[in-house]
PDB file of C-alpha atoms in Angstrom:
ATOM      1  CA  GLY A   1      10.505  11.316  -9.118  1.00 32.00           C
ATOM      2  CA  GLU A   2       6.837  10.849  -9.844  1.00 34.00           C
ATOM      3  CA  SER A   3       4.453  10.993  -6.983  1.00 43.00           C
ATOM      4  CA  VAL A   4       0.769  10.718  -6.274  1.00 53.00           C
ATOM      5  CA  GLY A   5      -0.739  13.421  -4.080  1.00 50.00           C
ATOM      6  CA  LEU A   6      -4.131  14.181  -2.525  1.00 43.00           C
ATOM      7  CA  HIS A   7      -5.916  17.417  -2.396  1.00 44.00           C
ATOM      8  CA  LEU A   8      -7.305  17.069   1.146  1.00 49.00           C
ATOM      9  CA  PRO A   9      -5.630  15.401   4.169  1.00 83.00           C
ATOM     10  CA  THR A  10      -8.890  15.188   6.115  1.00 90.00           C
ATOM     11  CA  LEU A  11     -12.516  14.900   5.194  1.00 93.00           C
ATOM     12  CA  SER A  12     -15.600  14.810   7.589  1.00 95.00           C
ATOM     13  CA  VAL A  13     -18.904  13.628   6.267  1.00 96.00           C
ATOM     14  CA  GLN A  14     -22.391  13.175   7.780  1.00 97.00           C
ATOM     15  CA  GLU A  15     -23.443   9.550   8.075  1.00 97.00           C
ATOM     16  CA  GLY A  16     -25.694   8.744   5.126  1.00 97.00           C
ATOM     17  CA  ASP A  17     -24.243  11.423   2.848  1.00 97.00           C
ATOM     18  CA  ASN A  18     -21.952  10.773  -0.075  1.00 97.00           C
ATOM     19  CA  SER A  19     -18.278  11.419   0.117  1.00 97.00           C
ATOM     20  CA  ILE A  20     -15.738  12.220  -2.558  1.00 96.00           C
ATOM     21  CA  ILE A  21     -12.059  11.736  -2.043  1.00 95.00           C
ATOM     22  CA  ASN A  22      -9.708  13.287  -4.600  1.00 93.00           C
ATOM     23  CA  CYS A  23      -6.285  12.283  -5.870  1.00 93.00           C
ATOM     24  CA  ALA A  24      -3.903  14.008  -8.311  1.00 92.00           C
ATOM     25  CA  TYR A  25      -1.246  12.024 -10.106  1.00 89.00           C
ATOM     26  CA  SER A  26       1.736  13.384 -11.916  1.00 81.00           C
ATOM     27  CA  ASN A  27       2.725  10.556 -14.342  1.00 89.00           C
ATOM     28  CA  SER A  28       0.438  10.982 -17.343  1.00 91.00           C
ATOM     29  CA  ALA A  29       1.622   7.640 -18.744  1.00 90.00           C
ATOM     30  CA  SER A  30       0.432   5.640 -15.653  1.00 91.00           C
ATOM     31  CA  ASP A  31      -1.830   2.823 -16.803  1.00 90.00           C
ATOM     32  CA  TYR A  32      -3.392   1.481 -13.655  1.00 92.00           C
ATOM     33  CA  PHE A  33      -4.818   3.073 -10.535  1.00 95.00           C
ATOM     34  CA  ILE A  34      -6.071   1.590  -7.303  1.00 95.00           C
ATOM     35  CA  TRP A  35      -7.780   2.798  -4.138  1.00 96.00           C
ATOM     36  CA  TYR A  36      -7.076   1.274  -0.706  1.00 96.00           C
ATOM     37  CA  LYS A  37      -8.751   1.753   2.629  1.00 97.00           C
ATOM     38  CA  GLN A  38      -6.633   1.566   5.795  1.00 94.00           C
ATOM     39  CA  GLU A  39      -8.086   1.278   9.295  1.00 93.00           C
ATOM     40  CA  SER A  40      -6.065   2.240  12.275  1.00 89.00           C
ATOM     41  CA  GLY A  41      -3.328  -0.260  13.039  1.00 88.00           C
ATOM     42  CA  LYS A  42      -4.179  -2.533  10.099  1.00 92.00           C
ATOM     43  CA  GLY A  43      -2.930  -3.095   6.588  1.00 94.00           C
ATOM     44  CA  PRO A  44      -4.479  -1.399   3.619  1.00 95.00           C
ATOM     45  CA  GLN A  45      -7.415  -3.265   1.992  1.00 95.00           C
ATOM     46  CA  PHE A  46      -8.300  -3.131  -1.686  1.00 94.00           C
ATOM     47  CA  ILE A  47     -11.436  -1.061  -2.594  1.00 96.00           C
ATOM     48  CA  ILE A  48     -11.457  -0.599  -6.308  1.00 96.00           C
ATOM     49  CA  ASP A  49      -9.189  -0.267  -9.284  1.00 95.00           C
ATOM     50  CA  ILE A  50      -9.294   1.149 -12.770  1.00 96.00           C
ATOM     51  CA  ARG A  51      -7.227   0.987 -15.828  1.00 93.00           C
ATOM     52  CA  SER A  52      -6.285   4.010 -17.933  1.00 94.00           C
ATOM     53  CA  ASN A  53      -8.480   2.922 -20.855  1.00 95.00           C
ATOM     54  CA  MET A  54     -11.623   3.533 -18.645  1.00 96.00           C
ATOM     55  CA  ASP A  55     -13.105   6.760 -17.272  1.00 97.00           C
ATOM     56  CA  LYS A  56     -15.319   5.174 -14.646  1.00 98.00           C
ATOM     57  CA  ARG A  57     -15.755   1.967 -12.667  1.00 98.00           C
ATOM     58  CA  GLN A  58     -18.426   1.119 -10.114  1.00 97.00           C
ATOM     59  CA  GLY A  59     -18.270  -1.308  -7.151  1.00 95.00           C
ATOM     60  CA  GLN A  60     -20.586  -1.857  -4.192  1.00 93.00           C
ATOM     61  CA  ARG A  61     -21.291   1.775  -2.945  1.00 96.00           C
ATOM     62  CA  VAL A  62     -18.060   3.037  -4.429  1.00 98.00           C
ATOM     63  CA  THR A  63     -17.244   4.637  -7.751  1.00 98.00           C
ATOM     64  CA  VAL A  64     -13.873   5.527  -9.089  1.00 98.00           C
ATOM     65  CA  LEU A  65     -13.550   8.265 -11.759  1.00 98.00           C
ATOM     66  CA  LEU A  66     -10.445   8.904 -13.882  1.00 97.00           C
ATOM     67  CA  ASN A  67      -9.931  12.126 -15.695  1.00 96.00           C
ATOM     68  CA  LYS A  68      -6.770  11.703 -17.702  1.00 94.00           C
ATOM     69  CA  THR A  69      -6.890  15.207 -19.086  1.00 94.00           C
ATOM     70  CA  VAL A  70      -6.098  16.801 -15.725  1.00 94.00           C
ATOM     71  CA  LYS A  71      -4.508  13.636 -14.204  1.00 94.00           C
ATOM     72  CA  HIS A  72      -7.165  13.326 -11.469  1.00 95.00           C
ATOM     73  CA  LEU A  73      -8.640  10.395  -9.789  1.00 96.00           C
ATOM     74  CA  SER A  74     -11.644  10.393  -7.314  1.00 97.00           C
ATOM     75  CA  LEU A  75     -13.256   7.934  -5.124  1.00 97.00           C
ATOM     76  CA  GLN A  76     -16.943   8.421  -4.445  1.00 98.00           C
ATOM     77  CA  ILE A  77     -18.548   6.492  -1.496  1.00 98.00           C
ATOM     78  CA  ALA A  78     -22.284   6.519  -1.431  1.00 98.00           C
ATOM     79  CA  ALA A  79     -24.505   6.566   1.726  1.00 97.00           C
ATOM     80  CA  THR A  80     -21.517   6.599   4.027  1.00 97.00           C
ATOM     81  CA  GLN A  81     -21.564   4.450   7.165  1.00 97.00           C
ATOM     82  CA  PRO A  82     -19.468   4.676  10.455  1.00 96.00           C
ATOM     83  CA  GLY A  83     -17.408   1.699   9.145  1.00 96.00           C
ATOM     84  CA  ASP A  84     -16.251   3.843   6.300  1.00 97.00           C
ATOM     85  CA  SER A  85     -14.138   6.012   8.651  1.00 97.00           C
ATOM     86  CA  ALA A  86     -10.449   5.234   7.642  1.00 96.00           C
ATOM     87  CA  VAL A  87      -7.558   6.571   5.632  1.00 94.00           C
ATOM     88  CA  TYR A  88      -7.993   6.201   1.991  1.00 95.00           C
ATOM     89  CA  PHE A  89      -4.926   5.935  -0.350  1.00 92.00           C
ATOM     90  CA  CYS A  90      -4.696   6.172  -4.096  1.00 94.00           C
ATOM     91  CA  ALA A  91      -1.818   4.503  -5.954  1.00 93.00           C
ATOM     92  CA  GLU A  92      -0.739   4.480  -9.507  1.00 92.00           C
ATOM     93  CA  LYS A  93       1.325   2.176 -11.605  1.00 90.00           C
ATOM     94  CA  PRO A  94       3.731   3.699 -14.204  1.00 83.00           C
ATOM     95  CA  PRO A  95       3.902   1.715 -17.452  1.00 79.00           C
ATOM     96  CA  ASN A  96       6.677  -0.524 -18.796  1.00 64.00           C
ATOM     97  CA  PHE A  97       8.276  -0.920 -15.455  1.00 59.00           C
ATOM     98  CA  GLY A  98       8.812  -4.602 -16.020  1.00 58.00           C
ATOM     99  CA  ASN A  99       7.202  -5.137 -12.575  1.00 59.00           C
ATOM    100  CA  GLU A 100       4.168  -4.211 -10.602  1.00 68.00           C
ATOM    101  CA  LYS A 101       5.615  -1.396  -8.366  1.00 81.00           C
ATOM    102  CA  LEU A 102       2.855   1.042  -7.250  1.00 88.00           C
ATOM    103  CA  THR A 103       3.504   4.645  -6.075  1.00 89.00           C
ATOM    104  CA  PHE A 104       1.250   5.564  -3.159  1.00 90.00           C
ATOM    105  CA  GLY A 105      -0.171   8.929  -2.147  1.00 86.00           C
ATOM    106  CA  THR A 106      -0.029  10.238   1.389  1.00 82.00           C
ATOM    107  CA  GLY A 107      -3.688   9.402   2.163  1.00 90.00           C
ATOM    108  CA  THR A 108      -6.920  11.256   3.167  1.00 92.00           C
ATOM    109  CA  ARG A 109      -8.482  10.512   6.553  1.00 93.00           C
ATOM    110  CA  LEU A 110     -12.199  10.230   6.190  1.00 96.00           C
ATOM    111  CA  THR A 111     -14.305  10.622   9.325  1.00 96.00           C
ATOM    112  CA  ILE A 112     -17.962   9.807   9.348  1.00 97.00           C
ATOM    113  CA  ILE A 113     -20.051  11.880  11.838  1.00 96.00           C
ATOM    114  CA  PRO A 114     -22.978   9.970  13.325  1.00 93.00           C
TER     115      PRO A 114
ATOM    116  CA  ASP B   1      -8.022 -19.131   4.336  1.00 56.00           C
ATOM    117  CA  GLY B   2      -5.711 -17.473   1.843  1.00 66.00           C
ATOM    118  CA  GLY B   3      -3.832 -14.436   2.863  1.00 93.00           C
ATOM    119  CA  ILE B   4      -0.641 -12.772   4.107  1.00 96.00           C
ATOM    120  CA  THR B   5       0.541 -13.101   7.585  1.00 96.00           C
ATOM    121  CA  GLN B   6       3.038 -10.935   9.416  1.00 96.00           C
ATOM    122  CA  SER B   7       4.542 -11.603  12.840  1.00 90.00           C
ATOM    123  CA  PRO B   8       4.691 -10.426  15.389  1.00 92.00           C
ATOM    124  CA  LYS B   9       2.180  -7.594  15.500  1.00 93.00           C
ATOM    125  CA  TYR B  10       4.282  -5.555  17.915  1.00 95.00           C
ATOM    126  CA  LEU B  11       8.019  -5.818  18.305  1.00 95.00           C
ATOM    127  CA  PHE B  12      10.387  -3.987  20.613  1.00 94.00           C
ATOM    128  CA  ARG B  13      14.093  -3.858  20.266  1.00 92.00           C
ATOM    129  CA  LYS B  14      17.162  -2.017  21.784  1.00 92.00           C
ATOM    130  CA  GLU B  15      19.109   0.309  19.576  1.00 91.00           C
ATOM    131  CA  GLY B  16      22.028  -1.448  17.929  1.00 91.00           C
ATOM    132  CA  GLN B  17      20.217  -4.828  17.568  1.00 92.00           C
ATOM    133  CA  ASN B  18      19.249  -6.338  14.213  1.00 94.00           C
ATOM    134  CA  VAL B  19      15.651  -7.619  14.048  1.00 95.00           C
ATOM    135  CA  THR B  20      13.803  -9.780  11.468  1.00 96.00           C
ATOM    136  CA  LEU B  21      10.250  -9.280  10.569  1.00 97.00           C
ATOM    137  CA  SER B  22       8.326 -12.246   9.127  1.00 97.00           C
ATOM    138  CA  CYS B  23       6.060 -12.235   6.125  1.00 97.00           C
ATOM    139  CA  GLU B  24       4.351 -15.320   4.710  1.00 97.00           C
ATOM    140  CA  GLN B  25       1.759 -15.687   1.989  1.00 97.00           C
ATOM    141  CA  ASN B  26      -0.320 -18.659   0.747  1.00 96.00           C
ATOM    142  CA  LEU B  27      -1.859 -16.923  -2.290  1.00 94.00           C
ATOM    143  CA  ASN B  28       0.732 -18.472  -4.634  1.00 94.00           C
ATOM    144  CA  HIS B  29       1.791 -14.936  -5.632  1.00 93.00           C
ATOM    145  CA  ASP B  30       5.077 -14.420  -7.461  1.00 92.00           C
ATOM    146  CA  ALA B  31       5.730 -10.922  -6.204  1.00 93.00           C
ATOM    147  CA  MET B  32       6.247  -9.657  -2.675  1.00 95.00           C
ATOM    148  CA  TYR B  33       6.915  -6.275  -1.292  1.00 96.00           C
ATOM    149  CA  TRP B  34       8.050  -4.478   1.938  1.00 97.00           C
ATOM    150  CA  TYR B  35       6.834  -0.961   2.785  1.00 97.00           C
ATOM    151  CA  ARG B  36       7.462   1.326   5.618  1.00 96.00           C
ATOM    152  CA  GLN B  37       4.715   3.617   6.955  1.00 93.00           C
ATOM    153  CA  ASP B  38       5.383   6.534   9.249  1.00 89.00           C
ATOM    154  CA  PRO B  39       2.599   8.431  11.117  1.00 81.00           C
ATOM    155  CA  GLY B  40       0.450  10.478   8.799  1.00 74.00           C
ATOM    156  CA  GLN B  41       2.409   9.401   5.806  1.00 78.00           C
ATOM    157  CA  GLY B  42       1.964   7.122   2.820  1.00 83.00           C
ATOM    158  CA  LEU B  43       3.712   3.883   2.021  1.00 91.00           C
ATOM    159  CA  ARG B  44       7.415   3.920   1.052  1.00 93.00           C
ATOM    160  CA  LEU B  45       8.904   0.920  -0.737  1.00 94.00           C
ATOM    161  CA  ILE B  46      11.905  -0.790   0.981  1.00 96.00           C
ATOM    162  CA  TYR B  47      12.518  -3.935  -1.180  1.00 96.00           C
ATOM    163  CA  TYR B  48      10.495  -5.971  -3.606  1.00 94.00           C
ATOM    164  CA  SER B  49      10.862  -9.456  -5.113  1.00 94.00           C
ATOM    165  CA  GLN B  50       9.327 -10.514  -8.416  1.00 91.00           C
ATOM    166  CA  ILE B  51      10.505 -14.175  -8.207  1.00 91.00           C
ATOM    167  CA  VAL B  52      12.248 -16.572  -5.830  1.00 94.00           C
ATOM    168  CA  ASN B  53      15.958 -15.954  -5.230  1.00 95.00           C
ATOM    169  CA  ASP B  54      15.692 -12.360  -6.781  1.00 94.00           C
ATOM    170  CA  PHE B  55      14.916  -8.999  -5.177  1.00 95.00           C
ATOM    171  CA  GLN B  56      15.501  -5.343  -5.885  1.00 93.00           C
ATOM    172  CA  LYS B  57      15.908  -2.254  -3.687  1.00 95.00           C
ATOM    173  CA  GLY B  58      13.061   0.149  -3.370  1.00 93.00           C
ATOM    174  CA  ASP B  59      13.243   3.800  -2.572  1.00 91.00           C
ATOM    175  CA  ILE B  60      14.531   3.493   1.018  1.00 95.00           C
ATOM    176  CA  ALA B  61      16.557   0.279   1.157  1.00 96.00           C
ATOM    177  CA  GLU B  62      19.415   1.608   3.265  1.00 96.00           C
ATOM    178  CA  GLY B  63      19.753  -0.142   6.581  1.00 96.00           C
ATOM    179  CA  TYR B  64      17.427  -3.053   5.561  1.00 97.00           C
ATOM    180  CA  SER B  65      17.975  -6.549   3.976  1.00 97.00           C
ATOM    181  CA  VAL B  66      15.768  -9.206   2.591  1.00 98.00           C
ATOM    182  CA  SER B  67      15.898 -12.713   1.331  1.00 98.00           C
ATOM    183  CA  ARG B  68      13.483 -14.770  -0.948  1.00 98.00           C
ATOM    184  CA  GLU B  69      14.443 -18.337  -0.601  1.00 97.00           C
ATOM    185  CA  LYS B  70      10.942 -19.618  -0.819  1.00 97.00           C
ATOM    186  CA  LYS B  71       7.941 -18.364  -2.806  1.00 97.00           C
ATOM    187  CA  GLU B  72       5.826 -18.086   0.267  1.00 97.00           C
ATOM    188  CA  SER B  73       8.289 -16.102   2.443  1.00 98.00           C
ATOM    189  CA  PHE B  74       9.961 -12.704   2.189  1.00 98.00           C
ATOM    190  CA  PRO B  75      11.482 -11.830   5.609  1.00 98.00           C
ATOM    191  CA  LEU B  76      12.849  -8.298   6.251  1.00 98.00           C
ATOM    192  CA  THR B  77      15.869  -7.603   8.531  1.00 97.00           C
ATOM    193  CA  VAL B  78      16.109  -4.099  10.092  1.00 96.00           C
ATOM    194  CA  THR B  79      19.681  -3.752  10.679  1.00 94.00           C
ATOM    195  CA  SER B  80      21.503  -1.470  13.226  1.00 90.00           C
ATOM    196  CA  ALA B  81      22.515   0.716  10.252  1.00 89.00           C
ATOM    197  CA  GLN B  82      18.914   1.901   9.810  1.00 91.00           C
ATOM    198  CA  LYS B  83      19.021   5.379  11.544  1.00 90.00           C
ATOM    199  CA  ASN B  84      15.315   5.632  12.364  1.00 92.00           C
ATOM    200  CA  PRO B  85      13.861   2.076  12.441  1.00 94.00           C
ATOM    201  CA  THR B  86      10.755   2.783  14.536  1.00 95.00           C
ATOM    202  CA  ALA B  87       7.820   2.535  12.171  1.00 95.00           C
ATOM    203  CA  PHE B  88       4.786   0.441  10.968  1.00 96.00           C
ATOM    204  CA  TYR B  89       6.066  -2.184   8.410  1.00 97.00           C
ATOM    205  CA  LEU B  90       3.780  -3.594   5.809  1.00 97.00           C
ATOM    206  CA  CYS B  91       4.317  -6.645   3.655  1.00 97.00           C
ATOM    207  CA  ALA B  92       2.351  -7.145   0.481  1.00 96.00           C
ATOM    208  CA  SER B  93       2.172  -9.579  -2.501  1.00 95.00           C
ATOM    209  CA  SER B  94       0.763  -9.632  -6.013  1.00 92.00           C
ATOM    210  CA  ARG B  95       0.259 -12.265  -8.755  1.00 87.00           C
ATOM    211  CA  GLY B  96       3.073 -10.907 -10.716  1.00 76.00           C
ATOM    212  CA  THR B  97       2.890 -10.306 -14.526  1.00 71.00           C
ATOM    213  CA  GLY B  98      -0.519  -8.653 -15.319  1.00 68.00           C
ATOM    214  CA  GLY B  99      -1.643  -8.798 -11.767  1.00 70.00           C
ATOM    215  CA  PHE B 100      -1.192  -5.480 -10.309  1.00 81.00           C
ATOM    216  CA  GLU B 101      -3.310  -5.439  -7.222  1.00 89.00           C
ATOM    217  CA  GLN B 102      -1.257  -5.810  -4.114  1.00 92.00           C
ATOM    218  CA  TYR B 103      -2.593  -7.642  -1.065  1.00 94.00           C
ATOM    219  CA  PHE B 104      -1.348  -6.363   2.264  1.00 96.00           C
ATOM    220  CA  GLY B 105      -0.627  -8.149   5.551  1.00 97.00           C
ATOM    221  CA  PRO B 106      -1.740  -6.812   8.927  1.00 96.00           C
ATOM    222  CA  GLY B 107       1.596  -5.028   9.576  1.00 96.00           C
ATOM    223  CA  THR B 108       4.262  -5.152  12.273  1.00 97.00           C
ATOM    224  CA  ARG B 109       4.822  -2.099  14.498  1.00 96.00           C
ATOM    225  CA  LEU B 110       8.413  -1.969  15.443  1.00 96.00           C
ATOM    226  CA  THR B 111       9.718   0.238  18.235  1.00 96.00           C
ATOM    227  CA  VAL B 112      13.407   0.661  18.749  1.00 94.00           C
ATOM    228  CA  THR B 113      14.562   2.497  21.870  1.00 91.00           C
TER     229      THR B 113
END
């Protein structure tokens, strides 16, 4: 079956620096992508999403980039803070499912170094 | 305050017992989902429901059962047939048609010994 994977399982970044978390997806027909943040022992929280008709979308301190040519998704976090330490998941939605099922990647653990 | 609640946060059971995990939402969402998360892994879909009185199996439904008698509630029963039930269980909901973002509850950590 189709799956979403991540290039790096762990990432350490100095506080104040920018971080980039990458995600490779395998279904070229997926039409919606979403990033979640999960803190230890809690449920995932929505960060930002992007539809396949866009290449870039910006939020507060976060930017998602979508490269459909190489089926790659990235999450950029600017000026990282200690509270950004968490596991980050990407998820994709294949089209024409008739429902809103998402396929989740395994996650990247981001650690912010003070 | 709108959101999804799961109870209890921690649950302990003896092997061979069925256990039911609660999930309630007041977001007026049509669709609800149950996921299982094991340490260091992503989320795997157990069951989902797009509408009241209807639900479908996800990728790992064996040993689990659900019901959707009310829009707000989607309880999950972990039966004794589930071979490895110890895990972190997450419930989510979404608006339904056209609304893809899933909102998650805080999770229930189930330990079976």
